[in-house]
Amino acid sequence: MAESPATTERTGGVPRWLRPILVLGFLYLFLVGVKGLETGIKVFGVDAAERIFGYVSSPVAGLFAGILATVLVQSSSVTTSTIVGLVGSGSLSVAAAVPMIMGANIGTTVTNTLASLGHVRRGAEFKRAFAGATVHDFFNVFAVVVFLPLELATGFLSKSATAVSSLLAGSGSVAAAPGKSPIKAAIKAPVALIEGSLTDLGLHRGWVGSLILALALVSIFVALVFVTRNMRVLMAGRMEAGFNAVLGRGAGLGAMILGVVVTVAVQSSSITTSILVPLLGAGVITLENAYPVTLGANLGTTVTALLASLAADRPEALTIALTHTLFNVFGILAFYPVPLVRRLPLRAARALAEVATRRKRVVLAYLVAVFVVLPLVGIVVFR
Amino acid sequence: MVFDLFSGKGESQIERIEQQIQEMLAACGRTIDIATDALFGRVAPSEVGETLRKSDRAVNRLEREIRRELVVHAGVRGASADIPAILVYMSIVKDIERLGDYAKNLWDVANAGADITGLSEFDRIQRDVAWVRELVDRTAKIFAERDAAAAQEALNEADAKLDEFDAMVIEQLTSDRPSREGVPIALVARYLKRISAHLMNVMTAVVMPLDRLDYWDEDKADRW
């Protein structure tokens, strides 16, 4: 330790000054991806897309499709951005997309639950880590149980989102001003170029659409991975400071804001919630203090869908992105301010962790049942 | 607190931990001063007992804070966390925390009614305490500056001093003087030796490889 460790911060070989530029570049690629999704569907034929999504036209099937898709790509940001792109293309209605968005919220919780498995051999540590991971699951499941039936019965989420969306359109915001935005013009150009090049090759329209769709999905995925990776390096010092402050001062609104800010910065709620898992396992943060950070992460991740809506032409894209945000805002309002209700996800997570610590098979059964079997069966049964 | 996310340049929190280590060493220095003031009859032990305990609690709190911050550093940085630095800090904060405990032990000797001011060793013990106190400050400076040459010089000096403290203890063990004279001298020599040894452990972090932290006093032939 001849050198001060503070001077040996690792940057993964990429100069620090280059990372913000890379982030901007990958954000651009992300928007191009979302635009490509919209264009690909249009070329592919909206009718064909409607036939595909007809399989998940039932809200319950849509919910399970959202869970399964997110588990498969390990990122709710990818799923929600794809949904925004599909809604923007007109191939998926807002009503059909709402349960999918809710499903994505549940599906994303698998990542930190998997992260908690790193502590599985050490009983007390695992109990804390697993409870901290699954409190995210329980919050999202409870929120869906409350708000999906309400939304189906009244449409209050999508109606509220439509109202906010119209308000933004009235204010002439970037997201709601099709054709006028310089961002939209900048992201349309490469997509049009790719579409033109593929068409010039004399390929069948179905193939052109499929290729654009595939490229778009890869772009969204790659862009989000690299935005997250670079932002994590750029934000690491500030994230450490923020988490240290939360540990020192306890739970509350500050912890929630920390969750929002960190997640918006790294564009991944899984990063935020997975950071909490080892802290919970080590016992340096309590479940009560970690819970608001998790809720903040849930809210912060909705910014990705809002960003994606910048690329879409139809105002419905912004509506579904806002629905995602409002769902999480209402979820927090329902499950955080009242102490008695706040304790429900905490108690459920602690009870599950208690059982899981005693019988390790329960952990595997829980993961497979909730994140794989149930969604698959749900899609088949309710389609 | 959330504004911490927007303030500063976003450096690693290791910088903060470095500062906290300096704070810990400074607080330990103050604790030793309080304890030895009582031991040398400058103040009544009961008068400074609460101040001493408060100072020691501050050291303990800093130790726990640093440990938490190291876990956060590892959690946030993931694979890019500075693992060797984390292990070094975990090790040395324990050593620094022990300084406070031994300072309290020195105060305990005074509080138990021992009076060493009239003993023949008093002047020597005063010099030794001054040397130990200076070693605390030297350790802080050496660690902050990662001054390997100064560390080696201090370690050699301290190593010789440990032998002197041992000799003083053995001298009391084999002497015929009353226990009310021999026991306090032996205890004080023992506590000063432990304080010096823990400071040496901190300084080994500057010159020794990670796996040989704390092992300055063993295997002298392999030391360098």
Coordinates of C-alpha atoms in Angstrom, one line a residue, chain B:
Chain B
M1 CA -28.0 14.4 2.0
V2 CA -29.2 13.7 -1.5
F3 CA -27.4 16.9 -2.5
D4 CA -24.2 14.9 -1.8
L5 CA -25.0 13.3 -5.2
F6 CA -24.7 16.6 -6.9
S7 CA -21.9 18.2 -4.9
G8 CA -18.2 17.7 -5.2
K9 CA -16.4 16.0 -8.0
G10 CA -17.7 12.6 -7.2
E11 CA -14.4 11.2 -6.1
S12 CA -14.2 7.8 -4.4
Q13 CA -15.3 7.9 -0.8
I14 CA -11.9 6.4 0.0
E15 CA -10.8 10.1 0.3
R16 CA -13.3 10.6 3.0
I17 CA -12.2 7.4 4.8
E18 CA -8.6 8.7 4.7
Q19 CA -9.8 11.9 6.5
Q20 CA -11.7 9.8 9.0
I21 CA -8.6 7.8 9.8
Q22 CA -6.8 11.0 10.5
E23 CA -9.7 12.0 12.8
M24 CA -9.5 8.7 14.6
L25 CA -5.7 9.1 15.2
A26 CA -6.2 12.7 16.4
A27 CA -9.0 11.6 18.8
C28 CA -6.8 8.7 20.1
G29 CA -4.0 11.2 20.7
R30 CA -6.4 13.3 22.7
T31 CA -7.5 10.3 24.7
I32 CA -3.9 9.4 25.5
D33 CA -3.3 13.0 26.7
I34 CA -6.3 12.9 29.0
A35 CA -5.3 9.5 30.4
T36 CA -1.7 10.4 31.0
D37 CA -2.7 13.7 32.6
A38 CA -4.5 11.6 35.1
L39 CA -1.7 9.2 35.5
F40 CA 0.9 11.9 36.1
G41 CA -1.3 13.6 38.7
R42 CA -2.0 16.7 36.7
V43 CA -5.8 16.2 37.1
A44 CA -7.9 14.0 39.2
P45 CA -8.9 10.9 37.3
S46 CA -12.6 11.3 38.2
E47 CA -12.6 14.8 36.7
V48 CA -11.6 13.6 33.3
G49 CA -13.3 10.2 33.2
E50 CA -16.3 11.4 31.3
T51 CA -14.3 13.4 28.8
L52 CA -12.0 10.4 28.2
R53 CA -15.0 8.0 27.6
K54 CA -16.6 10.5 25.2
S55 CA -13.3 10.7 23.3
D56 CA -13.1 6.9 23.1
R57 CA -16.7 6.7 22.0
A58 CA -15.9 9.1 19.2
V59 CA -13.1 6.8 18.1
N60 CA -15.5 3.8 18.2
R61 CA -18.1 5.6 16.2
L62 CA -15.6 6.5 13.6
E63 CA -14.5 2.9 13.4
R64 CA -18.0 1.7 12.7
E65 CA -18.6 4.5 10.2
I66 CA -15.5 3.6 8.3
R67 CA -16.5 -0.1 8.2
R68 CA -20.0 0.8 6.9
E69 CA -18.5 3.1 4.3
L70 CA -16.2 0.3 3.1
V71 CA -19.1 -2.0 2.6
V72 CA -20.9 0.7 0.7
H73 CA -17.7 1.3 -1.4
A74 CA -17.6 -2.5 -2.2
G75 CA -21.4 -2.6 -3.0
V76 CA -21.4 0.5 -5.2
R77 CA -18.2 -0.2 -7.1
G78 CA -18.8 -4.0 -7.5
A79 CA -15.9 -5.5 -9.4
S80 CA -14.0 -2.2 -9.6
A81 CA -13.9 -1.8 -5.9
D82 CA -10.5 -1.2 -4.4
I83 CA -10.4 -4.5 -2.5
P84 CA -6.8 -4.3 -1.2
A85 CA -7.5 -0.8 0.2
I86 CA -10.8 -2.1 1.8
L87 CA -8.9 -4.9 3.5
V88 CA -6.1 -2.5 4.7
Y89 CA -8.6 0.0 6.1
M90 CA -10.6 -2.8 7.9
S91 CA -7.4 -4.0 9.5
I92 CA -6.0 -0.6 10.6
V93 CA -9.1 0.9 11.9
K94 CA -9.2 -2.0 14.4
D95 CA -5.6 -1.2 15.4
I96 CA -6.5 2.5 15.8
E97 CA -9.6 1.7 17.9
R98 CA -7.4 -0.4 20.2
L99 CA -5.2 2.8 20.9
G100 CA -8.3 4.3 22.6
D101 CA -8.8 1.1 24.7
Y102 CA -5.2 1.1 26.0
A103 CA -5.4 4.8 26.7
K104 CA -8.5 4.0 28.9
N105 CA -6.4 1.3 30.6
L106 CA -3.8 3.9 31.5
W107 CA -6.5 6.0 33.0
D108 CA -7.8 2.9 34.9
V109 CA -4.4 2.6 36.5
A110 CA -4.6 6.2 37.8
N111 CA -8.3 5.8 38.7
A112 CA -7.5 2.7 40.8
G113 CA -5.4 4.9 43.0
A114 CA -1.9 4.2 41.7
D115 CA 0.6 7.0 42.2
I116 CA 3.7 6.8 40.1
T117 CA 4.8 10.4 40.5
G118 CA 7.1 9.6 43.3
L119 CA 8.7 6.5 41.8
S120 CA 12.2 6.4 40.3
E121 CA 10.9 5.5 36.9
F122 CA 8.6 8.5 36.8
D123 CA 10.9 10.7 34.6
R124 CA 11.5 7.8 32.2
I125 CA 7.8 7.0 31.9
Q126 CA 7.1 10.7 31.2
R127 CA 9.7 10.6 28.4
D128 CA 8.2 7.3 27.1
V129 CA 4.7 8.7 27.1
A130 CA 5.9 11.8 25.2
W131 CA 7.6 9.5 22.7
V132 CA 4.4 7.4 22.3
R133 CA 2.4 10.5 21.9
E134 CA 4.7 11.8 19.2
L135 CA 4.5 8.4 17.5
V136 CA 0.7 8.9 17.2
D137 CA 1.3 12.1 15.3
R138 CA 4.1 10.6 13.2
T139 CA 1.9 7.7 12.3
A140 CA -0.9 10.0 11.1
K141 CA 1.6 12.0 9.0
I142 CA 3.3 8.9 7.6
F143 CA 0.0 7.2 6.7
A144 CA -1.4 10.3 5.1
E145 CA 1.7 10.9 3.0
R146 CA 2.4 7.2 2.4
D147 CA 6.0 8.0 3.3
A148 CA 7.7 4.6 3.1
A149 CA 11.2 5.9 4.2
A150 CA 9.7 7.7 7.3
A151 CA 7.6 4.6 8.1
Q152 CA 10.7 2.3 8.0
E153 CA 12.6 4.7 10.3
A154 CA 9.7 4.9 12.7
L155 CA 9.1 1.2 12.7
N156 CA 12.8 0.4 13.5
E157 CA 12.7 3.0 16.3
A158 CA 9.5 1.6 17.7
D159 CA 10.7 -1.9 17.4
A160 CA 13.6 -1.1 19.7
K161 CA 11.3 0.7 22.0
L162 CA 9.1 -2.4 22.3
D163 CA 12.1 -4.3 23.7
E164 CA 12.6 -1.5 26.2
F165 CA 9.0 -1.8 27.4
D166 CA 9.3 -5.6 27.6
A167 CA 12.5 -5.2 29.7
M168 CA 10.7 -2.8 32.0
V169 CA 7.9 -5.3 32.6
I170 CA 10.3 -8.1 33.3
E171 CA 12.3 -5.9 35.6
Q172 CA 9.1 -5.4 37.7
L173 CA 8.3 -9.1 37.6
T174 CA 11.7 -10.0 39.1
S175 CA 12.0 -7.1 41.6
D176 CA 11.3 -7.3 45.3
R177 CA 9.6 -3.9 45.5
P178 CA 6.1 -3.6 46.8
S179 CA 3.3 -4.5 44.3
R180 CA 1.8 -0.9 44.7
E181 CA 5.0 0.3 43.0
G182 CA 5.9 -2.6 40.6
V183 CA 2.4 -3.3 39.3
P184 CA 1.6 0.2 38.0
I185 CA 4.9 0.5 36.3
A186 CA 4.5 -3.0 34.7
L187 CA 1.0 -2.2 33.6
V188 CA 1.9 1.2 32.2
A189 CA 4.9 -0.2 30.3
R190 CA 2.7 -3.0 29.0
Y191 CA 0.0 -0.5 27.8
L192 CA 2.6 1.8 26.2
K193 CA 4.0 -1.2 24.4
R194 CA 0.6 -2.2 23.1
I195 CA -0.1 1.3 21.9
S196 CA 3.2 1.4 20.1
A197 CA 2.7 -2.0 18.5
H198 CA -0.8 -1.0 17.2
L199 CA 0.7 2.2 15.7
M200 CA 3.4 0.0 14.1
N201 CA 0.6 -2.1 12.6
V202 CA -0.8 1.0 11.0
M203 CA 2.5 2.0 9.6
T204 CA 3.1 -1.5 8.2
A205 CA 0.3 -0.7 5.7
V206 CA 2.7 1.9 4.2
V207 CA 5.6 -0.5 3.7
M208 CA 4.4 -4.1 3.8
P209 CA 2.5 -6.2 1.4
L210 CA -1.2 -6.7 2.3
D211 CA -0.7 -10.3 3.5
R212 CA 2.1 -9.2 5.9
L213 CA 0.2 -6.4 7.6
D214 CA 0.8 -6.4 11.4
Y215 CA 3.8 -8.8 11.1
W216 CA 6.6 -6.3 11.5
D217 CA 7.7 -7.9 14.7
E218 CA 7.9 -11.4 13.4
D219 CA 10.4 -12.9 11.0
K220 CA 12.9 -10.0 11.2
A221 CA 15.1 -11.5 8.6
D222 CA 12.3 -11.3 6.0
R223 CA 11.2 -7.9 7.0
W224 CA 12.3 -6.0 3.9

